[in-house]
Amino acid sequence: MTTYTCAIVGTGAIAAAHAEAVVRSAGRARLVGAVDVQAERATAFGAQWDVPTYGSLAELLDAQRPDLVHLCTPPGSHLALALECLAAGASPVVEKPPVLSLAEFDRLRAAETEAGVPVATVFQHRFGSGAVRLRRLVAEGVLGRPLLASADTLWFRDDDYFAVPWRGRWDLEGGGPTMGHGIHQFDLLLSILGQWTSVTAVAARQARPTDTEDVSAALVRFESGAIATVVNSVVSPRQTSRLRFDFEHATVELEHLYGYSDADWRLTAAPGAPDVLPAWTSEPADTPSSHTAQVNAILDALDAGRRPPVSTADTRVTVEFVAAVYASAFTGKTIGRGEITEGHPFYGSMAGSGVPWLDTATRVR
């Protein structure tokens, strides 16, 4: 059995989920180092997880030569850190959102190709058994043609949440709940329904002290002919994360908050349709969505000599979708897939040519 060495950069709250995923890999992976700009936080993390800490990523890479580096830092630092990992031959495992723009993501993909070292994005909701089962049934045609879907991320973040300096900043976080909160739900939706073709969206700053939006809503069309709505919010007191898929033969629903198990899914067969319940209750066994589930999938891929999930090709579909939501919301136009390319205002920044509620002096933030 190959044991892969892993390091963690950024020891804030989400780092614990990454560390736990490595520790729970049954010896297939082990932690060999951690880095944080706050020395005291790094020291505490190192003590908790029995791992050495280093003053910089460069020191860690030189000392440990890890196979995988989990980037758990604020979004604005992801690209530079990922490029540093690739140059050292280490595979970055990047938390969402992976970068701040399509331009940055294409830089990352070019560096990945040049280095010959794969990059993975953390979208752990793809790896719960419910999602794995649903993708299989869709691919096999068991549920019939997809007709209608929705993805709602209705969360609540108070004003104090945005007191953290990098939050709510276009130049540091890349966007609001479209970029950093709802991305998990609609990434899962996109992974189920396949390629999207157009987006018509709105976004607004309703209540929070932020430069970015605090709500957005989009109408999405897919190559299959399916239509979906996507709503993202951080102003919703009753929090929930919901997905619904209406197929010819059944409705499949998921409701949870920050992670799901099989118990959170529900299937309703269409009247007179073929009996799809036996297929829904078949393998795989219940695996909750989690960083552990994705890390295990990454290790499986490495063992098999395959590119680890979620690949940059997969992730670009989602990052382009985010850019299209902002472009449509801020221009009032429907945005087609492939429309945002180099030279387009929304290629280099999710804020594009300007955010309606910001004056000229603050638009660059």
Short mmCIF file of C-alpha atoms in Angstrom, two decimals:
data_model
loop_
_atom_site.label_atom_id
_atom_site.label_comp_id
_atom_site.label_asym_id
_atom_site.label_seq_id
_atom_site.Cartn_x
_atom_site.Cartn_y
_atom_site.Cartn_z
CA MET A 1 0.00 0.00 0.00
CA THR A 2 1.30 3.42 -0.98
CA THR A 3 1.22 6.04 1.76
CA TYR A 4 0.93 9.60 0.44
CA THR A 5 2.39 12.50 2.38
CA CYS A 6 0.17 15.52 2.93
CA ALA A 7 0.72 19.06 4.18
CA ILE A 8 -1.74 21.78 5.15
CA VAL A 9 -1.33 25.48 4.45
CA GLY A 10 -3.66 27.66 6.51
CA THR A 11 -4.67 26.25 9.89
CA GLY A 12 -8.03 27.99 10.36
CA ALA A 13 -11.32 26.22 10.95
CA ILE A 14 -11.55 24.26 7.68
CA ALA A 15 -8.05 22.83 8.15
CA ALA A 16 -9.36 20.51 10.86
CA ALA A 17 -11.64 18.81 8.31
CA HIS A 18 -8.64 18.23 6.03
CA ALA A 19 -6.48 16.94 8.87
CA GLU A 20 -9.22 14.58 10.01
CA ALA A 21 -9.65 13.29 6.46
CA VAL A 22 -5.95 12.44 6.26
CA VAL A 23 -5.90 10.85 9.70
CA ARG A 24 -8.98 8.74 8.86
CA SER A 25 -7.43 7.36 5.66
CA ALA A 26 -6.39 4.11 7.40
CA GLY A 27 -2.70 4.69 6.77
CA ARG A 28 -3.07 5.60 3.09
CA ALA A 29 -2.01 9.19 3.83
CA ARG A 30 -0.20 10.96 6.65
CA LEU A 31 0.33 14.55 7.68
CA VAL A 32 3.93 15.74 7.48
CA GLY A 33 3.68 19.51 7.98
CA ALA A 34 1.60 22.64 8.39
CA VAL A 35 2.04 26.35 7.73
CA ASP A 36 0.16 29.44 8.84
CA VAL A 37 0.98 33.15 8.77
CA GLN A 38 -0.07 33.26 12.43
CA ALA A 39 2.68 31.39 14.27
CA GLU A 40 0.64 30.78 17.41
CA ARG A 41 -2.23 29.26 15.45
CA ALA A 42 0.18 27.05 13.53
CA THR A 43 1.79 25.88 16.77
CA ALA A 44 -1.57 25.00 18.29
CA PHE A 45 -2.58 23.12 15.14
CA GLY A 46 0.72 21.23 15.11
CA ALA A 47 0.25 20.20 18.72
CA GLN A 48 -3.33 19.08 18.12
CA TRP A 49 -2.48 16.93 15.10
CA ASP A 50 1.08 15.94 16.10
CA VAL A 51 2.63 17.48 13.00
CA PRO A 52 5.67 19.77 12.56
CA THR A 53 5.06 23.38 11.53
CA TYR A 54 7.12 25.61 9.28
CA GLY A 55 7.58 29.34 8.80
CA SER A 56 6.67 29.27 5.11
CA LEU A 57 5.40 27.01 2.36
CA ALA A 58 8.87 27.10 0.78
CA GLU A 59 10.41 25.71 3.97
CA LEU A 60 7.79 22.98 4.20
CA LEU A 61 8.17 21.95 0.57
CA ASP A 62 11.96 21.81 0.91
CA ALA A 63 11.88 19.84 4.16
CA GLN A 64 9.11 17.33 3.45
CA ARG A 65 8.58 17.08 -0.33
CA PRO A 66 4.88 16.25 0.21
CA ASP A 67 2.78 14.50 -2.41
CA LEU A 68 -0.31 16.62 -1.66
CA VAL A 69 -0.65 20.13 -0.24
CA HIS A 70 -4.07 21.12 1.07
CA LEU A 71 -4.61 24.86 0.61
CA CYS A 72 -6.96 26.11 3.34
CA THR A 73 -6.09 29.80 3.16
CA PRO A 74 -8.28 32.75 2.06
CA PRO A 75 -9.16 32.62 -1.65
CA GLY A 76 -6.93 35.50 -2.71
CA SER A 77 -3.81 33.48 -1.82
CA HIS A 78 -4.76 30.24 -3.57
CA LEU A 79 -3.22 30.87 -6.99
CA ALA A 80 0.24 31.90 -5.76
CA LEU A 81 0.39 29.01 -3.30
CA ALA A 82 -0.81 26.49 -5.87
CA LEU A 83 1.80 27.69 -8.38
CA GLU A 84 4.49 27.30 -5.72
CA CYS A 85 3.34 23.74 -5.02
CA LEU A 86 3.32 22.81 -8.70
CA ALA A 87 6.83 24.18 -9.18
CA ALA A 88 7.97 21.87 -6.37
CA GLY A 89 6.18 18.84 -7.83
CA ALA A 90 3.43 18.70 -5.21
CA SER A 91 -0.26 18.39 -6.09
CA PRO A 92 -2.39 21.23 -4.68
CA VAL A 93 -5.73 20.26 -3.14
CA VAL A 94 -7.45 23.64 -3.20
CA GLU A 95 -10.40 24.73 -1.06
CA LYS A 96 -13.26 26.56 -2.72
CA PRO A 97 -13.33 28.97 -4.38
CA PRO A 98 -10.11 27.79 -6.03
CA VAL A 99 -9.15 31.21 -7.45
CA LEU A 100 -10.61 34.68 -7.91
CA SER A 101 -11.37 34.67 -11.64
CA LEU A 102 -11.40 32.70 -14.87
CA ALA A 103 -8.12 34.35 -15.84
CA GLU A 104 -6.49 33.07 -12.66
CA PHE A 105 -7.96 29.63 -13.20
CA ASP A 106 -6.57 29.42 -16.71
CA ARG A 107 -3.14 30.41 -15.34
CA LEU A 108 -3.44 27.56 -12.87
CA ARG A 109 -4.40 25.08 -15.61
CA ALA A 110 -1.46 26.17 -17.75
CA ALA A 111 0.93 25.70 -14.83
CA GLU A 112 -0.59 22.28 -14.11
CA THR A 113 0.05 21.20 -17.69
CA GLU A 114 3.61 22.54 -17.63
CA ALA A 115 4.44 20.85 -14.34
CA GLY A 116 2.74 17.57 -15.21
CA VAL A 117 1.31 17.53 -11.69
CA PRO A 118 -2.48 17.36 -11.14
CA VAL A 119 -4.58 19.90 -9.21
CA ALA A 120 -7.77 19.00 -7.33
CA THR A 121 -10.51 21.31 -6.08
CA VAL A 122 -12.39 20.57 -2.86
CA PHE A 123 -16.06 20.03 -3.72
CA GLN A 124 -16.82 17.38 -1.12
CA HIS A 125 -20.57 17.25 -1.78
CA ARG A 126 -19.85 15.39 -5.03
CA PHE A 127 -18.61 12.41 -3.01
CA GLY A 128 -21.48 11.48 -0.69
CA SER A 129 -23.09 8.20 -1.71
CA GLY A 130 -26.37 9.95 -2.60
CA ALA A 131 -24.65 12.09 -5.23
CA VAL A 132 -22.59 9.17 -6.52
CA ARG A 133 -25.76 7.09 -6.88
CA LEU A 134 -27.70 9.89 -8.58
CA ARG A 135 -24.96 10.54 -11.14
CA ARG A 136 -24.90 6.82 -11.97
CA LEU A 137 -28.67 6.58 -12.40
CA VAL A 138 -28.70 9.69 -14.61
CA ALA A 139 -25.89 8.28 -16.76
CA GLU A 140 -27.75 4.96 -17.08
CA GLY A 141 -31.01 6.69 -18.02
CA VAL A 142 -32.91 5.02 -15.17
CA LEU A 143 -34.65 8.25 -14.11
CA GLY A 144 -35.45 9.42 -17.61
CA ARG A 145 -34.67 12.81 -19.07
CA PRO A 146 -33.90 15.68 -16.66
CA LEU A 147 -36.58 18.36 -16.93
CA LEU A 148 -36.31 20.84 -14.06
CA ALA A 149 -34.01 21.42 -11.09
CA SER A 150 -33.20 23.86 -8.33
CA ALA A 151 -30.26 24.54 -6.02
CA ASP A 152 -30.90 26.81 -3.04
CA THR A 153 -28.19 27.84 -0.58
CA LEU A 154 -30.11 29.89 1.97
CA TRP A 155 -27.65 30.71 4.75
CA PHE A 156 -27.29 33.44 7.36
CA ARG A 157 -24.15 35.43 8.10
CA ASP A 158 -24.40 38.43 10.41
CA ASP A 159 -22.55 41.72 10.04
CA ASP A 160 -19.71 40.57 12.30
CA TYR A 161 -18.92 37.77 9.87
CA PHE A 162 -17.77 40.39 7.36
CA ALA A 163 -15.46 42.09 9.86
CA VAL A 164 -12.73 39.62 8.80
CA PRO A 165 -10.60 41.78 6.47
CA TRP A 166 -10.69 39.54 3.39
CA ARG A 167 -14.41 38.77 3.46
CA GLY A 168 -16.75 40.64 1.16
CA ARG A 169 -13.88 41.96 -0.97
CA TRP A 170 -13.81 41.39 -4.71
CA ASP A 171 -10.02 41.54 -4.75
CA LEU A 172 -9.53 39.13 -1.83
CA GLU A 173 -12.54 36.80 -1.76
CA GLY A 174 -13.62 37.08 -5.39
CA GLY A 175 -17.33 37.48 -4.69
CA GLY A 176 -20.12 36.92 -2.20
CA PRO A 177 -22.36 33.87 -1.64
CA THR A 178 -22.31 33.03 -5.35
CA MET A 179 -18.55 32.57 -5.15
CA GLY A 180 -17.97 31.29 -1.64
CA HIS A 181 -21.15 29.76 -0.20
CA GLY A 182 -23.62 28.47 -2.80
CA ILE A 183 -20.81 27.13 -4.96
CA HIS A 184 -21.00 23.76 -3.19
CA GLN A 185 -24.69 23.23 -4.01
CA PHE A 186 -24.64 24.39 -7.61
CA ASP A 187 -21.36 22.57 -8.30
CA LEU A 188 -23.19 19.41 -7.28
CA LEU A 189 -26.14 20.39 -9.48
CA LEU A 190 -23.81 20.96 -12.45
CA SER A 191 -22.10 17.61 -11.86
CA ILE A 192 -25.51 15.90 -12.08
CA LEU A 193 -27.06 17.77 -15.02
CA GLY A 194 -24.02 18.13 -17.27
CA GLN A 195 -23.04 21.07 -19.40
CA TRP A 196 -24.91 24.34 -18.97
CA THR A 197 -25.51 26.56 -21.98
CA SER A 198 -26.79 29.93 -20.70
CA VAL A 199 -27.38 31.93 -17.54
CA THR A 200 -29.74 34.81 -16.81
CA ALA A 201 -29.18 36.23 -13.33
CA VAL A 202 -29.70 39.00 -10.79
CA ALA A 203 -27.60 39.90 -7.75
CA ALA A 204 -28.02 42.46 -5.00
CA ARG A 205 -26.58 43.75 -1.76
CA GLN A 206 -29.66 43.57 0.44
CA ALA A 207 -28.42 43.97 3.99
CA ARG A 208 -24.78 43.14 4.74
CA PRO A 209 -21.82 45.56 5.06
CA THR A 210 -19.95 44.11 2.11
CA ASP A 211 -18.66 45.18 -1.29
CA THR A 212 -19.97 41.96 -2.83
CA GLU A 213 -23.53 40.73 -3.26
CA ASP A 214 -25.30 39.04 -0.37
CA VAL A 215 -27.95 37.40 -2.60
CA SER A 216 -28.11 36.16 -6.18
CA ALA A 217 -30.53 34.17 -8.30
CA ALA A 218 -30.04 32.59 -11.71
CA LEU A 219 -32.07 30.82 -14.38
CA VAL A 220 -29.92 28.21 -16.13
CA ARG A 221 -30.39 26.21 -19.33
CA PHE A 222 -28.57 22.94 -20.05
CA GLU A 223 -27.58 21.05 -23.20
CA SER A 224 -30.02 18.31 -22.17
CA GLY A 225 -32.88 20.81 -22.35
CA ALA A 226 -33.25 20.91 -18.56
CA ILE A 227 -33.92 24.22 -16.83
CA ALA A 228 -32.71 25.05 -13.32
CA THR A 229 -32.87 27.85 -10.79
CA VAL A 230 -29.94 28.65 -8.50
CA VAL A 231 -30.38 30.89 -5.44
CA ASN A 232 -27.54 31.94 -3.12
CA SER A 233 -28.04 33.94 0.08
CA VAL A 234 -26.37 34.91 3.34
CA VAL A 235 -29.41 36.84 4.65
CA SER A 236 -31.78 33.90 5.32
CA PRO A 237 -32.53 33.32 9.03
CA ARG A 238 -33.86 29.79 8.54
CA GLN A 239 -30.82 28.20 7.00
CA THR A 240 -31.02 25.32 4.56
CA SER A 241 -29.27 23.81 1.56
CA ARG A 242 -31.71 22.29 -0.93
CA LEU A 243 -31.45 20.56 -4.26
CA ARG A 244 -34.32 19.18 -6.31
CA PHE A 245 -34.20 17.31 -9.61
CA ASP A 246 -37.38 16.54 -11.58
CA PHE A 247 -36.81 13.75 -14.09
CA GLU A 248 -39.34 12.03 -16.35
CA HIS A 249 -39.67 9.10 -13.95
CA ALA A 250 -39.01 10.62 -10.51
CA THR A 251 -38.27 13.62 -8.35
CA VAL A 252 -35.05 13.42 -6.32
CA GLU A 253 -34.62 15.86 -3.43
CA LEU A 254 -31.86 16.67 -0.96
CA GLU A 255 -32.13 18.96 2.06
CA HIS A 256 -29.33 19.48 4.57
CA LEU A 257 -27.16 22.34 5.77
CA TYR A 258 -23.40 21.80 5.60
CA GLY A 259 -23.24 18.10 4.79
CA TYR A 260 -25.57 15.22 4.03
CA SER A 261 -26.04 11.48 4.45
CA ASP A 262 -28.39 9.12 2.61
CA ALA A 263 -31.11 9.97 5.14
CA ASP A 264 -31.27 13.52 3.73
CA TRP A 265 -32.28 12.34 0.25
CA ARG A 266 -35.82 11.59 -0.92
CA LEU A 267 -37.10 9.98 -4.12
CA THR A 268 -40.70 10.26 -5.37
CA ALA A 269 -41.64 8.15 -8.38
CA ALA A 270 -43.83 9.68 -11.08
CA PRO A 271 -47.35 8.20 -11.40
CA GLY A 272 -47.31 5.33 -13.87
CA ALA A 273 -43.53 5.45 -14.25
CA PRO A 274 -41.22 2.42 -14.03
CA ASP A 275 -40.33 1.43 -10.47
CA VAL A 276 -37.04 3.24 -9.83
CA LEU A 277 -36.93 2.76 -6.05
CA PRO A 278 -34.87 -0.48 -6.14
CA ALA A 279 -32.21 1.28 -8.21
CA TRP A 280 -32.16 4.21 -5.80
CA THR A 281 -31.72 2.02 -2.73
CA SER A 282 -28.89 -0.03 -4.30
CA GLU A 283 -25.17 0.42 -3.73
CA PRO A 284 -23.09 2.29 -2.75
CA ALA A 285 -23.59 2.05 1.00
CA ASP A 286 -24.24 5.24 2.96
CA THR A 287 -21.24 7.56 2.81
CA PRO A 288 -21.82 11.12 4.09
CA SER A 289 -20.53 14.03 2.04
CA SER A 290 -17.28 15.09 3.67
CA HIS A 291 -13.65 15.95 3.13
CA THR A 292 -12.90 12.38 4.18
CA ALA A 293 -14.98 11.04 1.30
CA GLN A 294 -13.19 13.26 -1.22
CA VAL A 295 -9.72 12.53 0.16
CA ASN A 296 -10.43 8.80 -0.12
CA ALA A 297 -11.50 9.34 -3.74
CA ILE A 298 -8.29 11.27 -4.41
CA LEU A 299 -6.19 8.46 -2.93
CA ASP A 300 -8.11 5.88 -4.98
CA ALA A 301 -7.33 7.84 -8.14
CA LEU A 302 -3.65 8.18 -7.29
CA ASP A 303 -3.40 4.45 -6.58
CA ALA A 304 -4.96 3.74 -9.97
CA GLY A 305 -2.75 6.23 -11.81
CA ARG A 306 -5.69 8.47 -12.65
CA ARG A 307 -6.11 12.21 -12.33
CA PRO A 308 -7.60 12.97 -8.89
CA PRO A 309 -11.11 14.38 -8.67
CA VAL A 310 -12.27 17.17 -8.95
CA SER A 311 -9.97 17.96 -11.90
CA THR A 312 -9.31 21.42 -13.30
CA ALA A 313 -11.42 20.50 -16.35
CA ASP A 314 -14.34 19.80 -14.00
CA THR A 315 -13.75 22.88 -11.91
CA ARG A 316 -13.52 25.25 -14.86
CA VAL A 317 -17.15 24.48 -15.70
CA THR A 318 -18.16 25.71 -12.25
CA VAL A 319 -15.85 28.76 -12.22
CA GLU A 320 -17.15 29.81 -15.66
CA PHE A 321 -20.69 29.42 -14.34
CA VAL A 322 -19.89 31.77 -11.43
CA ALA A 323 -18.46 34.34 -13.85
CA ALA A 324 -21.57 34.05 -16.02
CA VAL A 325 -23.86 34.68 -13.04
CA TYR A 326 -22.01 37.89 -12.19
CA ALA A 327 -21.77 38.97 -15.83
CA SER A 328 -25.49 38.49 -16.37
CA ALA A 329 -26.44 40.13 -13.08
CA PHE A 330 -24.32 43.23 -13.66
CA THR A 331 -25.00 43.71 -17.39
CA GLY A 332 -28.64 42.61 -17.56
CA LYS A 333 -27.84 40.22 -20.38
CA THR A 334 -28.10 36.46 -20.80
CA ILE A 335 -24.60 34.97 -20.88
CA GLY A 336 -23.80 31.92 -22.97
CA ARG A 337 -21.22 29.27 -22.15
CA GLY A 338 -17.91 30.12 -23.81
CA GLU A 339 -18.76 33.81 -24.07
CA ILE A 340 -16.41 34.96 -21.29
CA THR A 341 -12.95 34.72 -22.80
CA GLU A 342 -9.73 36.73 -22.58
CA GLY A 343 -10.57 40.41 -23.05
CA HIS A 344 -14.11 40.08 -21.67
CA PRO A 345 -14.66 42.34 -18.63
CA PHE A 346 -15.64 39.37 -16.44
CA TYR A 347 -12.70 37.19 -17.45
CA GLY A 348 -10.18 38.95 -15.22
CA SER A 349 -12.52 39.71 -12.31
CA MET A 350 -15.89 38.52 -11.10
CA ALA A 351 -16.70 42.22 -10.58
CA GLY A 352 -16.21 42.79 -14.30
CA SER A 353 -16.73 46.32 -15.52
CA GLY A 354 -18.22 47.49 -12.24
CA VAL A 355 -20.66 46.65 -9.48
CA PRO A 356 -23.87 48.73 -9.53
CA TRP A 357 -23.94 49.56 -5.82
CA LEU A 358 -20.27 50.60 -5.55
CA ASP A 359 -18.97 54.03 -6.49
CA THR A 360 -15.90 54.49 -8.67
CA ALA A 361 -13.54 54.84 -5.70
CA THR A 362 -14.41 51.43 -4.28
CA ARG A 363 -15.03 49.36 -7.39
CA VAL A 364 -11.46 48.01 -7.45
CA ARG A 365 -11.92 46.40 -4.02
#
